[in-house]
CSV table of C-alpha atoms in Angstrom, one decimal:
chain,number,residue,atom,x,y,z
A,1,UNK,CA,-19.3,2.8,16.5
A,2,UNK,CA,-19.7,-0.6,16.8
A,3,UNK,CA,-16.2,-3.2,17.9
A,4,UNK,CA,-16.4,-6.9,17.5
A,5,UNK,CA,-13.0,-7.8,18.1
A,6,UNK,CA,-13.4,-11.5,18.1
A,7,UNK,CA,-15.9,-12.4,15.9
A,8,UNK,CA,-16.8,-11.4,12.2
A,9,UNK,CA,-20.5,-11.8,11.7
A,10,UNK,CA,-21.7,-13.8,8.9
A,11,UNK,CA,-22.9,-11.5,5.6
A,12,UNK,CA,-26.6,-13.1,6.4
A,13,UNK,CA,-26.7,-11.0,9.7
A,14,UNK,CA,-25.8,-7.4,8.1
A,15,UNK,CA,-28.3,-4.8,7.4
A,16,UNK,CA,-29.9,-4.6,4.1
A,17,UNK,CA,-28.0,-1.5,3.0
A,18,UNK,CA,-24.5,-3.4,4.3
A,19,UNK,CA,-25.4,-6.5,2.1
A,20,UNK,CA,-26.6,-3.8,-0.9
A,21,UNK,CA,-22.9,-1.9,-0.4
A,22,UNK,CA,-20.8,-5.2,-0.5
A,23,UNK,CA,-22.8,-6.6,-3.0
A,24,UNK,CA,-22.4,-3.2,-5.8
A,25,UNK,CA,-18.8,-3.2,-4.6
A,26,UNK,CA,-18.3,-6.7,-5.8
A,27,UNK,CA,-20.3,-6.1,-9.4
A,28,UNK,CA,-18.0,-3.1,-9.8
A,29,UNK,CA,-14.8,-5.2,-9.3
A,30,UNK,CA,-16.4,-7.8,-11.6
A,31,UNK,CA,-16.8,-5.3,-14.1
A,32,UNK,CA,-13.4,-4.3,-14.1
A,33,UNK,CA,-12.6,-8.2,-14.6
A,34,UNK,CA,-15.0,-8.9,-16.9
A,35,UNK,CA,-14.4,-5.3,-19.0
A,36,UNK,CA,-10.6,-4.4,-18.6
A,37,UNK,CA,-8.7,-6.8,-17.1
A,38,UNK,CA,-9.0,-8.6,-20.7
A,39,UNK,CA,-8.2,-6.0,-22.6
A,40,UNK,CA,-4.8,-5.8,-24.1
A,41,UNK,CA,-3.1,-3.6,-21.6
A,42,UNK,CA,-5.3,-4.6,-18.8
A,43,UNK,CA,-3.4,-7.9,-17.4
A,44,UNK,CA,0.1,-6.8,-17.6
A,45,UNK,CA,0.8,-7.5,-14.5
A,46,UNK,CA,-0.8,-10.4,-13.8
A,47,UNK,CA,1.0,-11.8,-16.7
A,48,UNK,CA,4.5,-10.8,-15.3
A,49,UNK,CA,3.3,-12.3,-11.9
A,50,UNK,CA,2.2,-15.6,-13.9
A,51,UNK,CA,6.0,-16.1,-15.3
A,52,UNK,CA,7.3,-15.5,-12.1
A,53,UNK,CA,6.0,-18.2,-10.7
A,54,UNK,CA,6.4,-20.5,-13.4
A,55,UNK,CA,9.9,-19.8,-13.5
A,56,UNK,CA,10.1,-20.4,-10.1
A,57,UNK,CA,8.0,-23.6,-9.9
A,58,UNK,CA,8.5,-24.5,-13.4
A,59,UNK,CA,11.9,-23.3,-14.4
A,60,UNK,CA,15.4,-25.1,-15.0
A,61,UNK,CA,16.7,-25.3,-12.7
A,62,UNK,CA,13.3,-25.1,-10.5
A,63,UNK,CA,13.4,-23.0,-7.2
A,64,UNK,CA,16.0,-20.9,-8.0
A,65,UNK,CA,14.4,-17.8,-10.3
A,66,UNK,CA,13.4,-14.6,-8.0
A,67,UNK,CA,11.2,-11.8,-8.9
A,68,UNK,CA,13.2,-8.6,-10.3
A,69,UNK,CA,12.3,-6.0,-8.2
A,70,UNK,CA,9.9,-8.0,-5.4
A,71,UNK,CA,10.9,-9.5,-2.2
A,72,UNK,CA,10.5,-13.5,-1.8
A,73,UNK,CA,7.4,-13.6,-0.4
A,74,UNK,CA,6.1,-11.7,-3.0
A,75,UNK,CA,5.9,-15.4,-4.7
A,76,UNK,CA,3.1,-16.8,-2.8
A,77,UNK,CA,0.6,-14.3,-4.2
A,78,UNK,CA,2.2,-14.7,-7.3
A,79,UNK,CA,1.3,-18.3,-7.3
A,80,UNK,CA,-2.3,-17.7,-7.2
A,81,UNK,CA,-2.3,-17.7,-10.8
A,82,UNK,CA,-1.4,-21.3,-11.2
A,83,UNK,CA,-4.3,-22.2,-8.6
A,84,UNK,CA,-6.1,-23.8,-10.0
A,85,UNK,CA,-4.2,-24.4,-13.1
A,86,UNK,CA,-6.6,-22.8,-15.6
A,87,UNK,CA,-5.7,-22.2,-19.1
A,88,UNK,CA,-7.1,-18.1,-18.0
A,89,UNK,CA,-4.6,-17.4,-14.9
A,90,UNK,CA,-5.9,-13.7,-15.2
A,91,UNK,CA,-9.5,-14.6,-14.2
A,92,UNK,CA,-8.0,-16.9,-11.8
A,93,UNK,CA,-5.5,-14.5,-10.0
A,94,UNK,CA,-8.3,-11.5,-10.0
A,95,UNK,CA,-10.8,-14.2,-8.0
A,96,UNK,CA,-8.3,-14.6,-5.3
A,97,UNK,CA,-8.1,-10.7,-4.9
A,98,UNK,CA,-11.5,-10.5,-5.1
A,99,UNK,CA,-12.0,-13.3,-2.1
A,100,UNK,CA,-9.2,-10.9,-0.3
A,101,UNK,CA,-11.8,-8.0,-0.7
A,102,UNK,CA,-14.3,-9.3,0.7
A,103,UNK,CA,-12.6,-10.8,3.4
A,104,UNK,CA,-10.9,-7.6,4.2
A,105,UNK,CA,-14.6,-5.8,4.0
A,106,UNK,CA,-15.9,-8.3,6.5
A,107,UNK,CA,-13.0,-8.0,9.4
A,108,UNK,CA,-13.2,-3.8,8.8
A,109,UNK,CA,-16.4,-4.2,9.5
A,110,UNK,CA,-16.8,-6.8,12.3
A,111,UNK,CA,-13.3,-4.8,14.2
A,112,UNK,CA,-14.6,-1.3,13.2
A,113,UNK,CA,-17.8,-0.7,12.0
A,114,UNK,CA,-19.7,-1.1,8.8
A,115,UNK,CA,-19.0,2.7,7.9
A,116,UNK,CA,-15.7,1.8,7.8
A,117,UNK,CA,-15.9,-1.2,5.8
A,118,UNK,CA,-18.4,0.8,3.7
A,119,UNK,CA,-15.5,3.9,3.1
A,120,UNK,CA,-12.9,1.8,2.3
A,121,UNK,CA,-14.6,-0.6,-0.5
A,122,UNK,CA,-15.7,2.4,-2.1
A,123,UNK,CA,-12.6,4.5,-1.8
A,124,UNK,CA,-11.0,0.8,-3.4
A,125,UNK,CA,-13.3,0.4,-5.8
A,126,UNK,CA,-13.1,4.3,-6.6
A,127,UNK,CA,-9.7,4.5,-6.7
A,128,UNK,CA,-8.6,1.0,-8.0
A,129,UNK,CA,-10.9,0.2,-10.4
A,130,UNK,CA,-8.8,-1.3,-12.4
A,131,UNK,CA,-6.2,-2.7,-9.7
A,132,UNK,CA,-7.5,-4.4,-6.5
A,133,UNK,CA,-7.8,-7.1,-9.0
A,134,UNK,CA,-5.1,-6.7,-11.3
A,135,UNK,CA,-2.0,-6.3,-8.3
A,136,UNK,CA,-1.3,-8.0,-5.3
A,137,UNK,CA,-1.0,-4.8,-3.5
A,138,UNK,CA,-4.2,-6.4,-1.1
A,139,UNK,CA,-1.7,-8.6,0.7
A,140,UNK,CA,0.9,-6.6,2.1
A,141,UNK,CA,-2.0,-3.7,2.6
A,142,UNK,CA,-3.5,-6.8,4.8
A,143,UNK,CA,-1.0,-7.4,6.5
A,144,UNK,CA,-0.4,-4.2,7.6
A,145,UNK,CA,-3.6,-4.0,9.3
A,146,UNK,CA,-3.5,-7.2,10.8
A,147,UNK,CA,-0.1,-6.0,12.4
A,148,UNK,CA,-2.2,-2.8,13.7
A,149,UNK,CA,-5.1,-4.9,15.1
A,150,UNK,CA,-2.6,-7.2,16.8
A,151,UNK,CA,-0.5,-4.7,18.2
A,152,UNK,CA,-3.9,-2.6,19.5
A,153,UNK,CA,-4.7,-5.2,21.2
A,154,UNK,CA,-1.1,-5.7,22.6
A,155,UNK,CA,-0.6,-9.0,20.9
A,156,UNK,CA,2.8,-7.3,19.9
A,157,UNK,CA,4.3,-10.6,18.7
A,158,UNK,CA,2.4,-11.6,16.1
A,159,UNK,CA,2.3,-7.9,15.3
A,160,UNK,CA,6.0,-8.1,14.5
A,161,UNK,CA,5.7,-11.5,12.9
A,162,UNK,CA,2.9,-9.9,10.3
A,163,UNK,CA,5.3,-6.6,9.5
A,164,UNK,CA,8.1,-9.0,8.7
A,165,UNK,CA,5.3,-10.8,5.9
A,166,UNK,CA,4.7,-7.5,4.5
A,167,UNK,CA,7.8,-6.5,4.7
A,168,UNK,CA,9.2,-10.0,2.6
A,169,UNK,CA,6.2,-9.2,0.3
A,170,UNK,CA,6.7,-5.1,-0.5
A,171,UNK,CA,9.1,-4.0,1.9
A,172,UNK,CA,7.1,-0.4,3.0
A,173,UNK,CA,6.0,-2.2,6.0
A,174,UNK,CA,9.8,-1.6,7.3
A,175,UNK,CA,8.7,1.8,8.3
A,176,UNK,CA,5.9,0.8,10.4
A,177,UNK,CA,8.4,-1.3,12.4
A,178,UNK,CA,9.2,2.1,14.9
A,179,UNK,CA,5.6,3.2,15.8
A,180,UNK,CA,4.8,-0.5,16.8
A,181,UNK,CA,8.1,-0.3,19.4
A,182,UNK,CA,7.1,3.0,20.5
A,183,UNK,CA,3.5,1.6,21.3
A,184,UNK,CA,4.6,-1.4,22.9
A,185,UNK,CA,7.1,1.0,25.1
A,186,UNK,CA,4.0,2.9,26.1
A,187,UNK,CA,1.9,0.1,27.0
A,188,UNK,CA,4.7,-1.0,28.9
A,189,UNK,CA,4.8,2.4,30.8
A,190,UNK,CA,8.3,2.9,29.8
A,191,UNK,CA,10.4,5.6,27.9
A,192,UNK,CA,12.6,4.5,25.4
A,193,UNK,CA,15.1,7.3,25.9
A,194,UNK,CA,15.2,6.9,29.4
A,195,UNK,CA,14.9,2.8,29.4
A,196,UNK,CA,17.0,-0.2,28.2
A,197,UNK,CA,15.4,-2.0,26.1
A,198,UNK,CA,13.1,-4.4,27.5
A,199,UNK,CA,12.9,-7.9,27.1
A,200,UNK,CA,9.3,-8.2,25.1
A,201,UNK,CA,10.7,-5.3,22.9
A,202,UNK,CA,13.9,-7.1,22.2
A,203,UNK,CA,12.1,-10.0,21.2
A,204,UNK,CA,9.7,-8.4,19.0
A,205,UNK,CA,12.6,-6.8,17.2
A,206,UNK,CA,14.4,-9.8,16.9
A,207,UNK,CA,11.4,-12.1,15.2
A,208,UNK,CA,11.2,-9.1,12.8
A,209,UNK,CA,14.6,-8.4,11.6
A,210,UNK,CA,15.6,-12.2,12.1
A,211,UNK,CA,12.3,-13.4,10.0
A,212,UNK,CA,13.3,-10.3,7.1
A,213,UNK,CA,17.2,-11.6,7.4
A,214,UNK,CA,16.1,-15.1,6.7
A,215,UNK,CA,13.5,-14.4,4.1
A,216,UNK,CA,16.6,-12.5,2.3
A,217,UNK,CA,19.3,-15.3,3.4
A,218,UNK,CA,16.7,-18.0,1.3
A,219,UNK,CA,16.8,-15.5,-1.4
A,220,UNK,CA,20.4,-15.6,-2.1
A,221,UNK,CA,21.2,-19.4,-1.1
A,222,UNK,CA,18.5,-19.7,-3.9
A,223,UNK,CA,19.9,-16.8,-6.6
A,224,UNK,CA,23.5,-15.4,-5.4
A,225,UNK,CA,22.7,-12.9,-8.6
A,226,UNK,CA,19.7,-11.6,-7.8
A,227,UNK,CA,18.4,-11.6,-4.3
A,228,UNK,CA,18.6,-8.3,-3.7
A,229,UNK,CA,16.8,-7.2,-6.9
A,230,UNK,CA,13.6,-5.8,-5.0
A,231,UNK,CA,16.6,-3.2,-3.6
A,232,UNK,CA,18.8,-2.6,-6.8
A,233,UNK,CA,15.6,-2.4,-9.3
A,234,UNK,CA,14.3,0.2,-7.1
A,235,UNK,CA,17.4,2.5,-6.8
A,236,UNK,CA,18.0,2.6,-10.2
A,237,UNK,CA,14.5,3.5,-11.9
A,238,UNK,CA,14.3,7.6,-12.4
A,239,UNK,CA,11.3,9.2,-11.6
A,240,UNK,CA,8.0,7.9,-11.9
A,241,UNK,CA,5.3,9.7,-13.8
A,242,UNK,CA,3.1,9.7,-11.5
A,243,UNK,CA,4.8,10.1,-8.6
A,244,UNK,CA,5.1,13.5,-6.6
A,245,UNK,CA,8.7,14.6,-7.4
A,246,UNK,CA,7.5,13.8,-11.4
A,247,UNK,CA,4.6,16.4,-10.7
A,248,UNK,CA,7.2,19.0,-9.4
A,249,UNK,CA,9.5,17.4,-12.3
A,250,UNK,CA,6.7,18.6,-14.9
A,251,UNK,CA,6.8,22.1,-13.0
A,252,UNK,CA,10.2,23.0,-13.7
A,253,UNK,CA,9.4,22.3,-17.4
A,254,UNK,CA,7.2,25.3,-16.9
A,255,UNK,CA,9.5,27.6,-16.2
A,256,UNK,CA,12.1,26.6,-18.8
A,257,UNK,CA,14.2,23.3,-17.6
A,258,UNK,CA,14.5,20.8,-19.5
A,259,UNK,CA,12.0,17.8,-19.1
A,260,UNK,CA,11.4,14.7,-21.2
A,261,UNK,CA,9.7,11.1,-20.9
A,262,UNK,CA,11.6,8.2,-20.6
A,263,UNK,CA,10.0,4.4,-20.5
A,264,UNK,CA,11.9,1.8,-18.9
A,265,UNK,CA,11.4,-0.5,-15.9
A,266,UNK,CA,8.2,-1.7,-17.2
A,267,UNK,CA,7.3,2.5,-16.7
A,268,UNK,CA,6.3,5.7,-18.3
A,269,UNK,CA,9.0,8.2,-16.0
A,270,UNK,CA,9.9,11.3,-16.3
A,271,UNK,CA,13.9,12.6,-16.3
A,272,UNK,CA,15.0,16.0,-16.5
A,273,UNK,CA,17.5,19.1,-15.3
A,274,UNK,CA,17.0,18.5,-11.4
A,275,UNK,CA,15.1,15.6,-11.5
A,276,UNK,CA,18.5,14.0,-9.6
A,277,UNK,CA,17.9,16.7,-7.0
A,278,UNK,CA,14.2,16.3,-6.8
A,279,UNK,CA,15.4,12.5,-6.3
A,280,UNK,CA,17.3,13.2,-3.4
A,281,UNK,CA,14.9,15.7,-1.7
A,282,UNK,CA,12.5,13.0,-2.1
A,283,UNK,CA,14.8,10.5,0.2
A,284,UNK,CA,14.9,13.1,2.7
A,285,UNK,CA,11.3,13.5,2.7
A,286,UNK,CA,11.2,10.7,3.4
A,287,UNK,CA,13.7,9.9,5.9
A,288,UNK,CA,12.9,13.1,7.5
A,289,UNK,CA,8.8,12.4,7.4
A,290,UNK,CA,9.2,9.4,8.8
A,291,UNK,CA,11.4,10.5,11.5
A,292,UNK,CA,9.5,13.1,12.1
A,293,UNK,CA,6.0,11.2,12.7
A,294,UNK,CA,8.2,8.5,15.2
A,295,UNK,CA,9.2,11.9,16.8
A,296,UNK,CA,5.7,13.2,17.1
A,297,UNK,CA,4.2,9.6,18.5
A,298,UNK,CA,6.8,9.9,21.1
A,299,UNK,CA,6.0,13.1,22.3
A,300,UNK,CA,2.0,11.7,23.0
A,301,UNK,CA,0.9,13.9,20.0
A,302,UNK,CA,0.2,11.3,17.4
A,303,UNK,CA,-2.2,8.5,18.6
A,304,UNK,CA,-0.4,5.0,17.5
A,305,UNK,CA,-3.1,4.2,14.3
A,306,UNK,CA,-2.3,7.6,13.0
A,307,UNK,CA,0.9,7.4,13.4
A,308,UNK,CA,0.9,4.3,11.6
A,309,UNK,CA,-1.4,5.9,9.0
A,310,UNK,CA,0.6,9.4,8.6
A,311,UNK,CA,3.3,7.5,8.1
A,312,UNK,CA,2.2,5.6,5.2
A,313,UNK,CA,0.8,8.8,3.7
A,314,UNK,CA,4.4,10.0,4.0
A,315,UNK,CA,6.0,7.1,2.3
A,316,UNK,CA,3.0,7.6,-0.8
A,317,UNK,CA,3.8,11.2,-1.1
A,318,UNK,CA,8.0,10.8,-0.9
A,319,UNK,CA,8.0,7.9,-3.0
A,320,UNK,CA,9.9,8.5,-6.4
A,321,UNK,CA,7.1,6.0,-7.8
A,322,UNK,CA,3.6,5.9,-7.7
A,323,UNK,CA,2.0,3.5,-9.2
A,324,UNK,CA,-2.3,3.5,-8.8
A,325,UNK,CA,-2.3,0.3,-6.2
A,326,UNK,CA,-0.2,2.0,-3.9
A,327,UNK,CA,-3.8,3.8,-2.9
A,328,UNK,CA,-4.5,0.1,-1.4
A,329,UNK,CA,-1.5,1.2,0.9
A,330,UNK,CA,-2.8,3.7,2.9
A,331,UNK,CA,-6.9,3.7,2.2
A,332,UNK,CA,-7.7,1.3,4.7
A,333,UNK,CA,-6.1,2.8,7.2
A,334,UNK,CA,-7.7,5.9,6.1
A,335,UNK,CA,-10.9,4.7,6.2
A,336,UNK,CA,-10.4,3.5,9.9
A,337,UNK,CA,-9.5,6.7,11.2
A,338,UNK,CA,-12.1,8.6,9.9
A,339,UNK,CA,-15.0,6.3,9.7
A,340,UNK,CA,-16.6,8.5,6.9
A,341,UNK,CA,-16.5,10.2,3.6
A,342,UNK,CA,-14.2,12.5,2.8
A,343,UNK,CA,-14.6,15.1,-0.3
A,344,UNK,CA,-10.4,15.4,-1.2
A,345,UNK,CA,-10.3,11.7,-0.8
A,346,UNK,CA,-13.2,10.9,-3.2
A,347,UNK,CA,-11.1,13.4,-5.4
A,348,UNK,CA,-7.9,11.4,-4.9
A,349,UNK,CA,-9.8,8.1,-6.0
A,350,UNK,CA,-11.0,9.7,-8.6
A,351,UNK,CA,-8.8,11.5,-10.3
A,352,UNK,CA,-6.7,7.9,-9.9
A,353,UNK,CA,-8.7,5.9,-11.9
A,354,UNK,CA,-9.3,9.1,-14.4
A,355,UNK,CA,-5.2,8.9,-14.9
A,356,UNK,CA,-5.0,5.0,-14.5
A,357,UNK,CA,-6.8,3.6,-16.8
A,358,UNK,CA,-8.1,6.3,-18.9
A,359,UNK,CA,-5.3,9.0,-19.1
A,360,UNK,CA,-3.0,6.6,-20.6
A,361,UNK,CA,-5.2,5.2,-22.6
A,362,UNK,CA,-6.3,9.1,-24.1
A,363,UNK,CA,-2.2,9.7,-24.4
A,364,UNK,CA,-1.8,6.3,-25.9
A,365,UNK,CA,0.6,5.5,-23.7
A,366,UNK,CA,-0.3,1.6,-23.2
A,367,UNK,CA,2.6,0.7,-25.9
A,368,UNK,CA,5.7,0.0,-25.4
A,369,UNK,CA,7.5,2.9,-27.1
A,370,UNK,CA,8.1,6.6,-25.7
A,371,UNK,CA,5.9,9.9,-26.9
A,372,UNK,CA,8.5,12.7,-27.9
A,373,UNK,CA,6.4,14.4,-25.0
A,374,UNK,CA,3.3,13.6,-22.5
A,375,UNK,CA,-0.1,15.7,-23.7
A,376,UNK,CA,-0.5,18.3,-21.9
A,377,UNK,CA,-3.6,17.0,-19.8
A,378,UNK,CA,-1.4,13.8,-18.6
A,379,UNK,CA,0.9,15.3,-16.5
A,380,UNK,CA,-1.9,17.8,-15.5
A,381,UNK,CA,-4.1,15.5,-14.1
A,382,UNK,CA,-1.6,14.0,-12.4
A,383,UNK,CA,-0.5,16.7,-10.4
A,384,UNK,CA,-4.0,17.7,-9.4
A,385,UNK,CA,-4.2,14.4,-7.8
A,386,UNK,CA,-0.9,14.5,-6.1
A,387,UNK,CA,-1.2,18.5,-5.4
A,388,UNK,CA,-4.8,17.1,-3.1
A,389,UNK,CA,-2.8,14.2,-2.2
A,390,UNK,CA,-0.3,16.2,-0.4
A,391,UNK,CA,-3.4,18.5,1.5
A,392,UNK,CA,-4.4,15.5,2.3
A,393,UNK,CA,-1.8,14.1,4.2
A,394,UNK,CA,-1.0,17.6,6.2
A,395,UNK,CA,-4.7,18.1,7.2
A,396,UNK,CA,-4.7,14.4,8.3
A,397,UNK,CA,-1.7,15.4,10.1
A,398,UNK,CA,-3.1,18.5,11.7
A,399,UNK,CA,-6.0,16.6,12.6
A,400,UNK,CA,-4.3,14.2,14.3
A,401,UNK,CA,-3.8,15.8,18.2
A,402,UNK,CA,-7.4,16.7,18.0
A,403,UNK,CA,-8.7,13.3,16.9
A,404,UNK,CA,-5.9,11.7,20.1
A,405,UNK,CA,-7.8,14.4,22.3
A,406,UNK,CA,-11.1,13.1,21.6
A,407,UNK,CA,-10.4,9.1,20.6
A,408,UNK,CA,-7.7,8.0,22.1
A,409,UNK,CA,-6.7,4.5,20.9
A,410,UNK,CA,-8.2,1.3,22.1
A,411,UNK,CA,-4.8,0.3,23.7
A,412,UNK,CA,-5.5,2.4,26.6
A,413,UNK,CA,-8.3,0.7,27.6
A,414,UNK,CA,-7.6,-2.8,26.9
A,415,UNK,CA,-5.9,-4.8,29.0
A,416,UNK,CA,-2.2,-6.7,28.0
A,417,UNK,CA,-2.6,-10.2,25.9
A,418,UNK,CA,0.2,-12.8,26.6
C-alpha cells in the first residue's frame, strides 16, 4: 500500500491500467448521462434541485425560499445547475458530479492507494449507475472523508469544521461527531470518563455545534416557516420501500398482516399493521448501533476509520429510508478499509442498480400514482439486497478487532499537527 498524504499525482503519472480504470469509469458515468439521465424519470431530482435554487436566487422575495427536507447548505450544490446558466441544467449539474468523481478517485488514490481508488469507482459506478450523477450525495460523502483524513492526521479542527459542512448539507455526518472526540481523546492520551474535557476537545466541539447552530439560525432569520424542514419532512414520511424496516414490513405481509404501498414525499413507501413499531425499532437501532460502535471505539476494539465506517453502515441499515445514493454514503469508506473486492459488496451494488433503475421501471413505478400492490419481484429484490446488506455490515463488524490487530490506524504513528 502506497500513502501520499500531501500530494495527489497528476493522471499523466499513473500506470496504464490506473489511467484504463479511471478512464471506463468515466465512459460508464457518461453513459448514464448521455442514456438515462434524459429520460423522463431519469432527472427528477436534478430538476427539484434546479427550482430550489431558482427560488432561492430567483424567487420573490429572493433569499428567503429553503429546500423542504435539506439543510441550508444543501443549496450550494444545488446551485450547480445554474452554473453556467445553460438552457440543459441536467447536463450541467451531472458535469459537476462528474468533476467530484474524479477528483475524489484522484485523492483515494494519492492518500490510499490505487486499489482503493480502483474499488470505490467501481463499487460507484456499480452501485450508482444512475445516481453519482443524478444526486448530490458526492458532497456530504466528501466531506466525510475529508473530516477522516484530517482527523488521522490529527488536524482535528478542520475535522470538526468539515462534519459541520456535511452535517449543514445531509445531516448523517452528526453521528460521526463522537468517534472523532473519542480519537482526539486518545491521541491526547486521555480518557474521557476519567478526564474533563480538554481544551482542544472543547473547541472542536464548539466550531461544530456553533457552525450547525448558525447554519440553522440563517435558516430561520431567512424562513421562520420552514427552517427546520430537513427535520420535520423526515419524521413524518412512513417507511421507505427500500429501506430495511420496508423489507421486514413486506415480511409480515407473508404471514398474514396487512401491507400496502403508499406514494408520497416524492416516494414509493410501504405502510402497514406494525410498520409504526418497525418505525420505532428502527430508531433504536439506531440510537442503540450507534451507541454501541462509540462504546466499542472506547474500549480499544474498533480502530477509529471503522468506527467511523460501521457507523455509517449502521445509520444505512436503521434508516427508515433508503434511497440508492445513500451507497455513496458508506462505499468510500468501505473501499478504504478493505482495499479490495469484495463478492457481497459487488452483490450489494448490483442488486442496487438492478432495483434502481430497472426494478421500477419493470413495476412501472416511475408515475406518479400508486400500484394497488408492488409485483412480487420488487419487494423481493429488495430485500435480497438489504438481507446482504445487513451480513455485510456484521462481518465488517466482526472483522473489525482483527483488522485493529493487524493495521492499526495511521494516527498512532503520526505525529500531532497544530
Amino acid at each position: 500500500m502506497r500513502h501520499h498524504p500531501g500530494v495527489i499525482r497528476s493522471v499523466a503519472s499513473w500506470d496504464r491500467r490506473e489511467r484504463l480504470a479511471l478512464a471506463g469509469l468515466v465512459a460508464v458515468l457518461l453513459g448514464s448521462l448521455v442514456f438515462y439521465m434524459h429520460t423522463a424519470f431519469g432527472h427528477g431530482d436534478i430538476t427539484l434541485y434546479h427550482r430550489y435554487a431558482q427560488a432561492f436566487w430567483l424567487g420573490s422575495p429572493r433569499l428567503h425560499s429553503l429546500p423542504a427536507e435539506y439543510p441550508l447548505l444543501s443549496l450550494v450544490p444545488f446551485t450547480l445547475t445554474l452554473l453556467p446558466p445553460l438552457r440543459d441544467f441536467v447536463s450541467v449539474f451531472a458535469l459537476w458530479m462528474l468533476v467530484l468523481f474524479v477528483a475524489g478517485y484522484a485523492a483515494i488514490r494519492g492518500r490510499e492507494s490505487g486499489r482503493a481508488a480502483e474499488v470505490c469507482g467501481v463499487y460507484l459506478a456499480l452501485g450508482c449507475f444512475a445516481t453519482v450523477l443524478g444526486r448530490f450525495d458526492l458532497v456530504p460523502a466528501a466531506a466525510t472523508v475529508l473530516a477522516y483524513w484530517a482527523a488521522r492526521e490529527r488536524r482535528f479542527t478542520l475535522a470538526y469544521g468539515l462534519l459541520a459542512v456535511g452535517t449543514l448539507l445531509k445531516l448523517y455526518p452528526l453521528f460521526i461527531v463522537p468517534i472523532v472526540v473519542l480519537e482526539q481523546y486518545r491521541t491526547l492520551k486521555l480518557h474521557p470518563l476519567r478526564t474533563a474535557p480538554p481544551r482542544a476537545v472543547l473547541l472542536g466541539l464548539g466550531l461544530f455545534f456553533g457552525s450547525v447552530a448558525g447554519g440553522f439560525a440563517i435558516s430561520a432569520a431567512l424562513n421562520p416557516g420552514g427552517w427546520l424542514g430537513s427535520f420535520t419532512y423526515n419524521a413524518q414520511r412512513p417507511l421507505q420501500v427500500e429501506s430495511v424496516p420496508a423489507s421486514l414490513l413486506w415480511l409480515s405481509g407473508l404471514v398474514g398482516l396487512d401491507v400496502a404501498p403508499d406514494h408520497s414525499f416524492h416516494s414509493y413507501n410501504m405502510v402497514g399493521t406494525i410498520a409504526r413499531e418497525l418505525s420505532l425499532l428502527a430508531e433504536l437501532g439506531l440510537v442503540g448501533g450507534s451507541l454501541w460502535v462509540y462504546w466499542r471505539q472506547l474500549a480499544g476494539r474498533l480502530s477509529f476509520g471503522r468506527a467511523i465506517t460501521l457507523c455509517l453502515l449502521i445509520v444505512v441499515c436503521t434508516n427508515r429510508v433508503f434511497s440508492p445514493q445513500y451507497l455513496m454514503w458508506v462505499v468510500p469508506m468501505v473501499a478504504i478499509m478493505e482495499r479490495d473486492y469484495d463478492g457481497v459488496w459487488l452483490a450489494i451494488c448490483a442488486l442496487t442498480t438492478l432495483i434502481f433503475p430497472y426494478a421500477y421501471d419493470f413495476a412501472g413505478l416511475h408515475g406518479s400514482g400508486t400500484p394497488s400492490s408492488y409485483p412480487w419481484f420488487f419487494p423481493a429484490l429488495i430485500a435480497l439486497r438489504n438481507a446482504l446488506l445487513v451480513v455485510a455490515t456484521a462481518r465488517f463488524a466482526r472483522r473489525s478487532p482483527l483488522a485493529r490487530a493487524a493495521a492499526p490506524d495511521l494516527a498512532r504513528t503520526t505525529s500531532p499537527a497544530a
